[in-house]
């Protein structure tokens, strides 16, 4: 487990299926991710049960965010598109609505950066954020990510397209 004394990042467990079911099937977050359809509990159970936590072979790693004091799961961190040859990885984060605006997202991104630097010797982390997603943009900027480019009409919502920014953080 990776901890800063307030939150921890832990491995995905079978007990997380119902939590993931709630989060992955929340249409309000579909516009900031890549999901466009709901997942069944069976699909999520199979995903968790067959999960490969070796970032080198799977090219991704999902960690659950928990509060150290209570052990409650409050979010998830995804490291994906892992590229060992170029020492970089994409990052995505979800903090459950009741826990937003309490600094847990920032703590998570800081822990992730430290972990990726110390364990995987990564040179950089990056993410793509919709230009209109002020909350995520503010969070990543507070965590030291900087805009490195703008992608025009990059994200589709129904019949409209939105711009996105590429953010990078050098470790």
N, CA, C and O atoms as a DFTB+ gen file, in Angstrom:
684 C
 N C O
     1  1       0.833      -1.185       0.000
     2  2       0.000       0.000       0.000
     3  2       0.878       1.248       0.000
     4  3       1.944       1.274       0.614
     5  1       0.418       2.264      -0.688
     6  2       1.128       3.532      -0.787
     7  2       0.313       4.542       0.009
     8  3      -0.881       4.698      -0.246
     9  1       0.924       5.227       0.962
    10  2       0.153       6.108       1.832
    11  2       0.900       7.399       2.135
    12  3       2.130       7.448       2.123
    13  1       0.118       8.447       2.407
    14  2       0.700       9.704       2.870
    15  2       0.251      10.012       4.298
    16  3       0.488      11.111       4.799
    17  1      -0.399       9.042       4.956
    18  2      -0.896       9.234       6.313
    19  2      -2.358       9.652       6.356
    20  3      -3.003       9.524       7.397
    21  1      -2.886      10.144       5.256
    22  2      -4.300      10.525       5.165
    23  2      -5.045       9.608       4.196
    24  3      -6.146       9.143       4.490
    25  1      -4.432       9.355       3.037
    26  2      -5.020       8.449       2.056
    27  2      -4.008       7.380       1.672
    28  3      -2.802       7.546       1.852
    29  1      -4.522       6.286       1.142
    30  2      -3.683       5.217       0.626
    31  2      -4.145       4.824      -0.755
    32  3      -5.323       4.959      -1.088
    33  1      -3.225       4.340      -1.551
    34  2      -3.513       3.742      -2.841
    35  2      -3.262       2.251      -2.668
    36  3      -2.158       1.833      -2.317
    37  1      -4.297       1.452      -2.918
    38  2      -4.168       0.013      -2.703
    39  2      -4.581      -0.750      -3.956
    40  3      -5.197      -0.199      -4.868
    41  1      -4.228      -2.017      -3.974
    42  2      -4.560      -2.886      -5.098
    43  2      -6.070      -3.082      -5.200
    44  3      -6.802      -2.975      -4.215
    45  1      -6.500      -3.366      -6.392
    46  2      -7.890      -3.681      -6.689
    47  2      -8.229      -5.034      -6.065
    48  3      -7.471      -5.993      -6.206
    49  1      -9.371      -5.109      -5.374
    50  2      -9.818      -6.340      -4.710
    51  2     -11.216      -6.700      -5.193
    52  3     -11.933      -5.854      -5.726
    53  1     -11.595      -7.945      -5.007
    54  2     -12.921      -8.409      -5.417
    55  2     -14.031      -7.651      -4.665
    56  3     -15.142      -7.513      -5.177
    57  1     -13.732      -7.166      -3.464
    58  2     -14.729      -6.399      -2.699
    59  2     -15.055      -5.061      -3.351
    60  3     -16.006      -4.392      -2.947
    61  1     -14.272      -4.663      -4.360
    62  2     -14.473      -3.386      -5.039
    63  2     -15.502      -3.452      -6.165
    64  3     -15.829      -2.420      -6.750
    65  1     -16.014      -4.630      -6.479
    66  2     -16.925      -4.778      -7.620
    67  2     -18.150      -3.880      -7.482
    68  3     -18.492      -3.174      -8.431
    69  1     -18.819      -3.884      -6.335
    70  2     -20.025      -3.055      -6.186
    71  2     -19.714      -1.563      -6.240
    72  3     -20.507      -0.782      -6.767
    73  1     -18.581      -1.171      -5.707
    74  2     -18.170       0.234      -5.767
    75  2     -17.900       0.633      -7.211
    76  3     -18.364       1.679      -7.663
    77  1     -17.160      -0.186      -7.929
    78  2     -16.888       0.090      -9.341
    79  2     -18.180       0.101     -10.149
    80  3     -18.330       0.899     -11.075
    81  1     -19.109      -0.780      -9.802
    82  2     -20.403      -0.839     -10.487
    83  2     -21.127       0.508     -10.392
    84  3     -21.666       1.004     -11.381
    85  1     -21.132       1.091      -9.194
    86  2     -21.763       2.411      -8.995
    87  2     -21.044       3.488      -9.813
    88  3     -21.687       4.271     -10.511
    89  1     -19.725       3.526      -9.727
    90  2     -18.962       4.582     -10.382
    91  2     -18.949       4.435     -11.898
    92  3     -19.161       5.414     -12.614
    93  1     -18.708       3.243     -12.392
    94  2     -18.621       3.028     -13.839
    95  2     -19.975       3.221     -14.529
    96  3     -20.018       3.509     -15.725
    97  1     -21.068       3.068     -13.798
    98  2     -22.400       3.199     -14.375
    99  2     -23.052       4.540     -14.078
   100  3     -24.263       4.690     -14.238
   101  1     -22.279       5.495     -13.656
   102  2     -22.777       6.847     -13.396
   103  2     -22.622       7.678     -14.672
   104  3     -21.509       8.077     -15.014
   105  1     -23.733       7.943     -15.381
   106  2     -23.628       8.691     -16.642
   107  2     -23.012      10.075     -16.504
   108  3     -22.519      10.628     -17.488
   109  1     -23.028      10.648     -15.299
   110  2     -22.475      11.993     -15.131
   111  2     -20.961      12.021     -15.309
   112  3     -20.396      13.087     -15.554
   113  1     -20.291      10.880     -15.193
   114  2     -18.836      10.857     -15.403
   115  2     -18.452      10.306     -16.771
   116  3     -17.272      10.302     -17.121
   117  1     -19.411       9.847     -17.539
   118  2     -19.098       9.304     -18.860
   119  2     -18.493      10.359     -19.776
   120  3     -17.672      10.034     -20.634
   121  1     -18.883      11.602     -19.609
   122  2     -18.376      12.653     -20.502
   123  2     -16.903      12.970     -20.266
   124  3     -16.272      13.594     -21.120
   125  1     -16.333      12.556     -19.125
   126  2     -14.918      12.826     -18.856
   127  2     -14.058      11.574     -18.993
   128  3     -12.840      11.634     -18.825
   129  1     -14.681      10.456     -19.295
   130  2     -13.944       9.206     -19.482
   131  2     -14.146       8.692     -20.893
   132  3     -14.399       9.459     -21.821
   133  1     -14.031       7.378     -21.039
   134  2     -14.229       6.793     -22.359
   135  2     -15.433       5.863     -22.400
   136  3     -15.743       5.308     -23.454
   137  1     -16.122       5.680     -21.266
   138  2     -17.303       4.824     -21.236
   139  2     -18.497       5.525     -21.841
   140  3     -18.718       6.716     -21.623
   141  1     -19.254       4.778     -22.594
   142  2     -20.503       5.289     -23.159
   143  2     -21.659       4.348     -22.880
   144  3     -22.785       4.599     -23.310
   145  1     -21.391       3.273     -22.168
   146  2     -22.425       2.286     -21.872
   147  2     -22.179       1.703     -20.480
   148  3     -21.046       1.688     -20.000
   149  1     -23.231       1.230     -19.842
   150  2     -23.078       0.652     -18.506
   151  2     -22.356      -0.703     -18.536
   152  3     -22.323      -1.388     -19.559
   153  1     -21.789      -1.059     -17.399
   154  2     -21.150      -2.358     -17.204
   155  2     -22.029      -3.199     -16.287
   156  3     -22.690      -2.662     -15.397
   157  1     -22.042      -4.498     -16.494
   158  2     -22.761      -5.396     -15.593
   159  2     -21.850      -5.755     -14.423
   160  3     -20.631      -5.607     -14.510
   161  1     -22.448      -6.229     -13.327
   162  2     -21.643      -6.698     -12.200
   163  2     -20.773      -7.868     -12.639
   164  3     -19.628      -7.991     -12.205
   165  1     -21.317      -8.730     -13.504
   166  2     -20.553      -9.881     -14.002
   167  2     -19.314      -9.410     -14.765
   168  3     -18.227      -9.954     -14.566
   169  1     -19.461      -8.414     -15.628
   170  2     -18.307      -7.889     -16.362
   171  2     -17.250      -7.343     -15.408
   172  3     -16.057      -7.597     -15.568
   173  1     -17.710      -6.590     -14.413
   174  2     -16.763      -6.000     -13.460
   175  2     -16.129      -7.073     -12.578
   176  3     -14.947      -6.980     -12.246
   177  1     -16.906      -8.094     -12.192
   178  2     -16.346      -9.191     -11.400
   179  2     -15.250      -9.887     -12.191
   180  3     -14.183     -10.181     -11.652
   181  1     -15.511     -10.156     -13.483
   182  2     -14.506     -10.807     -14.324
   183  2     -13.278      -9.916     -14.498
   184  3     -12.146     -10.399     -14.483
   185  1     -13.506      -8.623     -14.661
   186  2     -12.392      -7.675     -14.781
   187  2     -11.516      -7.729     -13.532
   188  3     -10.297      -7.867     -13.635
   189  1     -12.129      -7.620     -12.354
   190  2     -11.368      -7.620     -11.101
   191  2     -10.720      -8.983     -10.865
   192  3      -9.556      -9.059     -10.471
   193  1     -11.464     -10.047     -11.102
   194  2     -10.963     -11.396     -10.851
   195  2      -9.787     -11.754     -11.764
   196  3      -8.905     -12.514     -11.364
   197  1      -9.767     -11.223     -12.967
   198  2      -8.702     -11.531     -13.930
   199  2      -7.703     -10.393     -14.095
   200  3      -6.893     -10.399     -15.021
   201  1      -7.764      -9.433     -13.209
   202  2      -6.946      -8.238     -13.329
   203  2      -5.457      -8.574     -13.255
   204  3      -5.025      -9.325     -12.381
   205  1      -4.688      -8.017     -14.170
   206  2      -3.237      -8.178     -14.203
   207  2      -2.615      -6.880     -13.687
   208  3      -2.618      -5.865     -14.383
   209  1      -2.089      -6.917     -12.477
   210  2      -1.538      -5.710     -11.852
   211  2      -0.084      -5.450     -12.234
   212  3       0.561      -4.576     -11.655
   213  1       0.430      -6.196     -13.196
   214  2       1.794      -5.959     -13.657
   215  2       1.753      -4.893     -14.753
   216  3       1.388      -5.175     -15.894
   217  1       2.126      -3.681     -14.394
   218  2       2.041      -2.560     -15.333
   219  2       2.898      -2.789     -16.577
   220  3       2.604      -2.234     -17.636
   221  1       3.946      -3.592     -16.466
   222  2       4.806      -3.841     -17.613
   223  2       4.143      -4.738     -18.657
   224  3       4.355      -4.555     -19.856
   225  1       3.348      -5.699     -18.211
   226  2       2.671      -6.566     -19.181
   227  2       1.302      -6.024     -19.575
   228  3       0.924      -6.106     -20.743
   229  1       0.557      -5.475     -18.628
   230  2      -0.801      -4.990     -18.916
   231  2      -0.803      -3.565     -19.472
   232  3      -1.782      -3.143     -20.086
   233  1       0.281      -2.827     -19.262
   234  2       0.420      -1.418     -19.667
   235  2      -0.559      -0.499     -18.922
   236  3      -0.810       0.629     -19.346
   237  1      -1.100      -0.993     -17.820
   238  2      -2.003      -0.188     -17.011
   239  2      -2.002      -0.698     -15.575
   240  3      -1.610      -1.831     -15.296
   241  1      -2.451       0.167     -14.675
   242  2      -2.557      -0.192     -13.263
   243  2      -3.702       0.610     -12.670
   244  3      -3.740       1.834     -12.792
   245  1      -4.633      -0.078     -12.028
   246  2      -5.724       0.598     -11.335
   247  2      -5.504       0.424      -9.845
   248  3      -5.291      -0.684      -9.354
   249  1      -5.561       1.543      -9.138
   250  2      -5.421       1.546      -7.683
   251  2      -6.651       2.190      -7.066
   252  3      -7.195       3.154      -7.606
   253  1      -7.083       1.660      -5.946
   254  2      -8.224       2.222      -5.229
   255  2      -7.697       3.209      -4.187
   256  3      -6.666       2.977      -3.556
   257  1      -8.422       4.304      -4.022
   258  2      -8.041       5.355      -3.079
   259  2      -8.866       5.168      -1.818
   260  3     -10.095       5.157      -1.881
   261  1      -8.210       5.022      -0.678
   262  2      -8.919       4.822       0.583
   263  2      -8.466       5.849       1.622
   264  3      -7.351       6.367       1.571
   265  1      -9.358       6.120       2.551
   266  2      -9.020       6.975       3.689
   267  2      -8.314       6.124       4.727
   268  3      -8.821       5.065       5.100
   269  1      -7.153       6.562       5.205
   270  2      -6.391       5.784       6.174
   271  2      -7.147       5.605       7.481
   272  3      -7.098       4.531       8.080
   273  1      -7.841       6.636       7.928
   274  2      -8.514       6.586       9.227
   275  2      -9.654       5.569       9.257
   276  3      -9.793       4.823      10.226
   277  1     -10.470       5.534       8.196
   278  2     -11.649       4.664       8.203
   279  2     -11.536       3.457       7.279
   280  3     -12.296       2.499       7.423
   281  1     -10.603       3.490       6.337
   282  2     -10.493       2.422       5.358
   283  2     -11.507       2.519       4.229
   284  3     -11.555       1.654       3.354
   285  1     -12.315       3.568       4.249
   286  2     -13.357       3.742       3.242
   287  2     -12.741       4.051       1.879
   288  3     -11.802       4.839       1.767
   289  1     -13.296       3.409       0.844
   290  2     -12.836       3.641      -0.522
   291  2     -13.532       4.875      -1.072
   292  3     -14.760       4.952      -1.088
   293  1     -12.729       5.853      -1.528
   294  2     -13.290       7.137      -1.967
   295  2     -13.036       7.446      -3.436
   296  3     -13.526       8.449      -3.954
   297  1     -12.277       6.595      -4.104
   298  2     -11.994       6.881      -5.502
   299  2     -11.083       5.846      -6.119
   300  3     -10.746       4.831      -5.509
   301  1     -10.699       6.132      -7.340
   302  2      -9.820       5.230      -8.068
   303  2      -8.821       6.033      -8.900
   304  3      -9.130       7.117      -9.394
   305  1      -7.643       5.488      -9.038
   306  2      -6.577       6.091      -9.829
   307  2      -6.215       5.103     -10.922
   308  3      -5.968       3.928     -10.648
   309  1      -6.182       5.574     -12.155
   310  2      -5.788       4.732     -13.274
   311  2      -4.495       5.245     -13.880
   312  3      -4.386       6.417     -14.241
   313  1      -3.530       4.370     -13.988
   314  2      -2.311       4.621     -14.735
   315  2      -2.450       3.753     -15.979
   316  3      -2.623       2.540     -15.870
   317  1      -2.376       4.360     -17.158
   318  2      -2.621       3.603     -18.385
   319  2      -1.743       4.136     -19.511
   320  3      -1.086       5.168     -19.373
   321  1      -1.746       3.420     -20.616
   322  2      -0.843       3.725     -21.736
   323  2       0.606       3.819     -21.235
   324  3       1.373       4.684     -21.657
   325  1       0.950       2.914     -20.335
   326  2       2.300       2.855     -19.774
   327  2       3.295       2.587     -20.899
   328  3       3.138       1.638     -21.667
   329  1       4.302       3.420     -20.986
   330  2       5.313       3.320     -22.032
   331  2       6.684       3.315     -21.366
   332  3       7.271       4.368     -21.115
   333  1       7.185       2.109     -21.083
   334  2       8.468       1.980     -20.387
   335  2       9.619       2.507     -21.230
   336  3      10.568       3.079     -20.694
   337  1       9.547       2.324     -22.534
   338  2      10.633       2.765     -23.411
   339  2      10.830       4.273     -23.355
   340  3      11.959       4.757     -23.428
   341  1       9.730       5.018     -23.225
   342  2       9.808       6.481     -23.183
   343  2       9.562       7.051     -21.789
   344  3       9.444       8.265     -21.620
   345  1       9.487       6.179     -20.803
   346  2       9.339       6.561     -19.388
   347  2       8.178       7.510     -19.136
   348  3       8.336       8.558     -18.510
   349  1       6.989       7.117     -19.645
   350  2       5.805       7.956     -19.412
   351  2       4.572       7.090     -19.264
   352  3       4.552       5.909     -19.611
   353  1       3.531       7.739     -18.725
   354  2       2.281       7.048     -18.466
   355  2       1.155       8.071     -18.367
   356  3       1.357       9.182     -17.877
   357  1      -0.024       7.689     -18.831
   358  2      -1.205       8.538     -18.677
   359  2      -1.822       8.285     -17.305
   360  3      -1.667       7.210     -16.726
   361  1      -2.514       9.282     -16.806
   362  2      -3.145       9.169     -15.494
   363  2      -4.583       9.661     -15.562
   364  3      -4.894      10.642     -16.237
   365  1      -5.450       8.952     -14.845
   366  2      -6.841       9.357     -14.701
   367  2      -7.256       9.151     -13.259
   368  3      -6.728       8.273     -12.577
   369  1      -8.188       9.945     -12.796
   370  2      -8.591       9.886     -11.390
   371  2     -10.094      10.105     -11.281
   372  3     -10.677      10.903     -12.016
   373  1     -10.707       9.384     -10.354
   374  2     -12.101       9.622     -10.006
   375  2     -12.190       9.681      -8.492
   376  3     -11.777       8.749      -7.801
   377  1     -12.720      10.761      -7.987
   378  2     -13.028      10.890      -6.564
   379  2     -14.550      10.891      -6.470
   380  3     -15.218      11.654      -7.168
   381  1     -15.097      10.038      -5.608
   382  2     -16.553       9.951      -5.445
   383  2     -17.102      11.306      -4.998
   384  3     -16.454      12.007      -4.221
   385  1     -18.297      11.684      -5.484
   386  2     -18.847      13.022      -5.204
   387  2     -18.801      13.494      -3.751
   388  3     -18.459      14.655      -3.522
   389  1     -19.126      12.664      -2.755
   390  2     -19.095      13.203      -1.383
   391  2     -17.707      13.601      -0.888
   392  3     -17.585      14.313       0.109
   393  1     -16.656      13.143      -1.583
   394  2     -15.287      13.375      -1.121
   395  2     -14.544      14.413      -1.949
   396  3     -13.368      14.683      -1.703
   397  1     -15.219      14.988      -2.916
   398  2     -14.592      16.013      -3.741
   399  2     -14.452      17.309      -2.945
   400  3     -15.204      17.566      -2.005
   401  1     -13.475      18.114      -3.343
   402  2     -13.221      19.423      -2.726
   403  2     -12.695      19.316      -1.289
   404  3     -12.863      20.238      -0.490
   405  1     -12.057      18.184      -0.968
   406  2     -11.445      17.994       0.352
   407  2      -9.938      17.783       0.253
   408  3      -9.288      17.479       1.253
   409  1      -9.383      17.942      -0.938
   410  2      -7.949      17.794      -1.121
   411  2      -7.491      16.373      -1.417
   412  3      -6.294      16.138      -1.587
   413  1      -8.425      15.413      -1.483
   414  2      -8.025      14.023      -1.715
   415  2      -7.507      13.806      -3.136
   416  3      -6.599      13.001      -3.341
   417  1      -8.061      14.502      -4.104
   418  2      -7.579      14.376      -5.480
   419  2      -6.146      14.840      -5.605
   420  3      -5.327      14.177      -6.242
   421  1      -5.837      15.975      -5.000
   422  2      -4.470      16.499      -5.034
   423  2      -3.508      15.541      -4.341
   424  3      -2.429      15.260      -4.863
   425  1      -3.891      15.041      -3.174
   426  2      -3.050      14.084      -2.453
   427  2      -2.797      12.838      -3.311
   428  3      -1.688      12.304      -3.347
   429  1      -3.850      12.391      -3.998
   430  2      -3.728      11.206      -4.845
   431  2      -2.751      11.445      -5.982
   432  3      -1.890      10.605      -6.243
   433  1      -2.868      12.567      -6.655
   434  2      -1.958      12.868      -7.766
   435  2      -0.521      13.011      -7.285
   436  3       0.408      12.601      -7.981
   437  1      -0.330      13.586      -6.107
   438  2       1.017      13.715      -5.549
   439  2       1.605      12.349      -5.198
   440  3       2.777      12.086      -5.465
   441  1       0.778      11.470      -4.590
   442  2       1.239      10.116      -4.281
   443  2       1.567       9.347      -5.551
   444  3       2.572       8.639      -5.617
   445  1       0.714       9.490      -6.557
   446  2       0.932       8.795      -7.833
   447  2       2.243       9.237      -8.474
   448  3       3.000       8.407      -8.977
   449  1       2.513      10.541      -8.458
   450  2       3.756      11.048      -9.041
   451  2       4.974      10.485      -8.306
   452  3       5.944      10.058      -8.933
   453  1       4.915      10.489      -6.998
   454  2       6.022       9.956      -6.199
   455  2       6.219       8.466      -6.486
   456  3       7.345       8.013      -6.686
   457  1       5.140       7.721      -6.504
   458  2       5.187       6.283      -6.776
   459  2       5.771       6.004      -8.165
   460  3       6.652       5.158      -8.314
   461  1       5.278       6.713      -9.169
   462  2       5.747       6.501     -10.544
   463  2       7.214       6.869     -10.712
   464  3       7.938       6.220     -11.467
   465  1       7.649       7.896     -10.019
   466  2       9.059       8.320     -10.079
   467  2       9.950       7.300      -9.362
   468  3      10.963       6.862      -9.908
   469  1       9.569       6.928      -8.141
   470  2      10.425       6.070      -7.318
   471  2      10.386       4.599      -7.717
   472  3      11.417       3.928      -7.676
   473  1       9.226       4.087      -8.098
   474  2       9.095       2.660      -8.388
   475  2       9.355       2.345      -9.855
   476  3      10.040       1.371     -10.168
   477  1       8.817       3.158     -10.753
   478  2       8.942       2.879     -12.181
   479  2       9.958       3.776     -12.894
   480  3      10.179       3.625     -14.096
   481  1      10.567       4.692     -12.173
   482  2      11.549       5.626     -12.738
   483  2      10.996       6.372     -13.951
   484  3      11.711       6.599     -14.927
   485  1       9.724       6.748     -13.883
   486  2       9.114       7.460     -14.997
   487  2       9.631       8.891     -15.074
   488  3       9.989       9.503     -14.068
   489  1       9.658       9.395     -16.279
   490  2      10.091      10.764     -16.554
   491  2       8.905      11.724     -16.560
   492  3       9.049      12.896     -16.212
   493  1       7.720      11.222     -16.959
   494  2       6.572      12.116     -17.016
   495  2       5.254      11.363     -16.913
   496  3       5.155      10.179     -17.234
   497  1       4.245      12.100     -16.450
   498  2       2.847      11.666     -16.457
   499  2       2.090      12.658     -17.322
   500  3       2.485      13.817     -17.445
   501  1       1.002      12.198     -17.920
   502  2       0.208      13.105     -18.750
   503  2      -1.266      12.723     -18.681
   504  3      -1.621      11.622     -18.260
   505  1      -2.103      13.643     -19.099
   506  2      -3.543      13.390     -19.142
   507  2      -4.182      14.288     -20.199
   508  3      -3.606      15.290     -20.622
   509  1      -5.369      13.904     -20.606
   510  2      -6.172      14.692     -21.537
   511  2      -7.417      15.131     -20.790
   512  3      -8.127      14.302     -20.221
   513  1      -7.686      16.427     -20.787
   514  2      -8.830      16.974     -20.042
   515  2      -9.627      17.889     -20.960
   516  3      -9.065      18.730     -21.661
   517  1     -10.946      17.711     -20.946
   518  2     -11.812      18.584     -21.727
   519  2     -11.587      20.038     -21.353
   520  3     -11.448      20.369     -20.175
   521  1     -11.551      20.904     -22.357
   522  2     -11.298      22.332     -22.118
   523  2     -12.340      22.940     -21.195
   524  3     -12.055      23.920     -20.507
   525  1     -13.541      22.377     -21.167
   526  2     -14.617      22.904     -20.342
   527  2     -14.671      22.287     -18.938
   528  3     -15.538      22.649     -18.143
   529  1     -13.764      21.369     -18.628
   530  2     -13.761      20.702     -17.325
   531  2     -12.852      21.471     -16.357
   532  3     -11.723      21.066     -16.077
   533  1     -13.377      22.579     -15.866
   534  2     -12.588      23.464     -14.994
   535  2     -12.114      22.777     -13.720
   536  3     -10.985      23.002     -13.283
   537  1     -12.962      21.941     -13.116
   538  2     -12.575      21.290     -11.857
   539  2     -11.353      20.402     -12.056
   540  3     -10.407      20.466     -11.271
   541  1     -11.365      19.577     -13.097
   542  2     -10.212      18.698     -13.356
   543  2      -8.985      19.503     -13.768
   544  3      -7.871      19.205     -13.337
   545  1      -9.184      20.502     -14.586
   546  2      -8.052      21.331     -15.007
   547  2      -7.395      21.993     -13.799
   548  3      -6.169      22.005     -13.688
   549  1      -8.206      22.542     -12.895
   550  2      -7.668      23.172     -11.686
   551  2      -6.916      22.170     -10.821
   552  3      -5.844      22.474     -10.297
   553  1      -7.484      20.969     -10.673
   554  2      -6.839      19.940      -9.859
   555  2      -5.468      19.587     -10.422
   556  3      -4.478      19.593      -9.690
   557  1      -5.399      19.282     -11.710
   558  2      -4.130      18.882     -12.301
   559  2      -3.121      20.030     -12.289
   560  3      -1.928      19.796     -12.100
   561  1      -3.578      21.254     -12.486
   562  2      -2.666      22.394     -12.422
   563  2      -2.108      22.565     -11.012
   564  3      -0.924      22.865     -10.853
   565  1      -2.944      22.379      -9.980
   566  2      -2.451      22.449      -8.600
   567  2      -1.411      21.371      -8.330
   568  3      -0.503      21.565      -7.521
   569  1      -1.547      20.225      -9.015
   570  2      -0.611      19.116      -8.826
   571  2       0.650      19.268      -9.669
   572  3       1.491      18.369      -9.685
   573  1       0.793      20.389     -10.367
   574  2       2.014      20.653     -11.115
   575  2       1.988      20.265     -12.581
   576  3       3.018      20.329     -13.253
   577  1       0.837      19.864     -13.087
   578  2       0.711      19.561     -14.514
   579  2       0.568      20.872     -15.283
   580  3      -0.035      21.830     -14.799
   581  1       1.132      20.896     -16.487
   582  2       1.071      22.088     -17.327
   583  2       0.540      21.717     -18.702
   584  3       0.796      20.625     -19.208
   585  1      -0.202      22.641     -19.296
   586  2      -0.737      22.417     -20.641
   587  2       0.413      22.359     -21.635
   588  3       1.285      23.227     -21.645
   589  1       0.404      21.329     -22.469
   590  2       1.423      21.236     -23.511
   591  2       0.813      21.275     -24.910
   592  3       1.537      21.299     -25.905
   593  1      -0.509      21.283     -24.984
   594  2      -1.150      21.374     -26.294
   595  2      -2.663      21.370     -26.194
   596  3      -3.235      20.957     -25.185
   597  1      -3.297      21.833     -27.252
   598  2      -4.754      21.852     -27.342
   599  2      -5.174      20.969     -28.514
   600  3      -4.642      21.093     -29.617
   601  1      -6.114      20.094     -28.270
   602  2      -6.637      19.201     -29.301
   603  2      -8.028      19.700     -29.695
   604  3      -8.956      19.677     -28.888
   605  1      -8.157      20.137     -30.910
   606  2      -9.414      20.715     -31.403
   607  2     -10.435      19.619     -31.685
   608  3     -10.107      18.589     -32.273
   609  1     -11.683      19.850     -31.258
   610  2     -12.803      18.922     -31.481
   611  2     -12.430      17.484     -31.116
   612  3     -12.726      16.556     -31.868
   613  1     -11.798      17.304     -29.990
   614  2     -11.227      16.022     -29.589
   615  2     -12.231      15.095     -28.909
   616  3     -12.176      13.879     -29.088
   617  1     -13.141      15.665     -28.133
   618  2     -14.089      14.864     -27.351
   619  2     -15.509      15.045     -27.877
   620  3     -15.972      16.166     -28.088
   621  1     -16.182      13.928     -28.081
   622  2     -17.546      13.994     -28.609
   623  2     -18.549      13.755     -27.496
   624  3     -18.386      12.845     -26.683
   625  1     -19.588      14.579     -27.466
   626  2     -20.735      14.418     -26.581
   627  2     -21.971      14.536     -27.461
   628  3     -22.293      15.614     -27.961
   629  1     -22.659      13.411     -27.643
   630  2     -23.815      13.369     -28.548
   631  2     -23.367      13.832     -29.930
   632  3     -22.534      13.178     -30.558
   633  1     -23.908      14.947     -30.412
   634  2     -23.553      15.431     -31.753
   635  2     -22.669      16.663     -31.734
   636  3     -22.571      17.376     -32.733
   637  1     -22.024      16.918     -30.601
   638  2     -21.135      18.070     -30.511
   639  2     -19.724      17.600     -30.150
   640  3     -19.526      16.521     -29.591
   641  1     -18.771      18.435     -30.484
   642  2     -17.373      18.131     -30.179
   643  2     -16.794      19.244     -29.319
   644  3     -17.133      20.419     -29.461
   645  1     -15.902      18.826     -28.416
   646  2     -15.267      19.772     -27.503
   647  2     -13.758      19.674     -27.646
   648  3     -13.217      18.620     -27.981
   649  1     -13.097      20.775     -27.389
   650  2     -11.639      20.783     -27.366
   651  2     -11.152      20.126     -26.072
   652  3     -11.886      20.033     -25.088
   653  1      -9.924      19.685     -26.100
   654  2      -9.286      19.112     -24.908
   655  2      -7.856      19.639     -24.829
   656  3      -7.263      20.047     -25.827
   657  1      -7.335      19.617     -23.631
   658  2      -5.944      19.988     -23.402
   659  2      -5.150      18.753     -23.012
   660  3      -5.654      17.875     -22.311
   661  1      -3.918      18.690     -23.466
   662  2      -2.964      17.689     -23.015
   663  2      -2.150      18.352     -21.896
   664  3      -1.561      19.417     -22.083
   665  1      -2.132      17.709     -20.751
   666  2      -1.341      18.190     -19.621
   667  2      -0.187      17.213     -19.390
   668  3      -0.343      16.003     -19.556
   669  1       0.971      17.751     -19.007
   670  2       2.133      16.945     -18.676
   671  2       2.704      17.389     -17.331
   672  3       2.652      18.560     -16.953
   673  1       3.247      16.405     -16.633
   674  2       4.013      16.693     -15.417
   675  2       5.327      15.932     -15.533
   676  3       5.338      14.709     -15.676
   677  1       6.420      16.661     -15.471
   678  2       7.728      16.039     -15.508
   679  2       8.142      15.683     -14.088
   680  3       8.066      16.508     -13.177
   681  1       8.573      14.460     -13.918
   682  2       8.915      13.956     -12.594
   683  2      10.396      14.111     -12.339
   684  3      10.880      13.740     -11.269
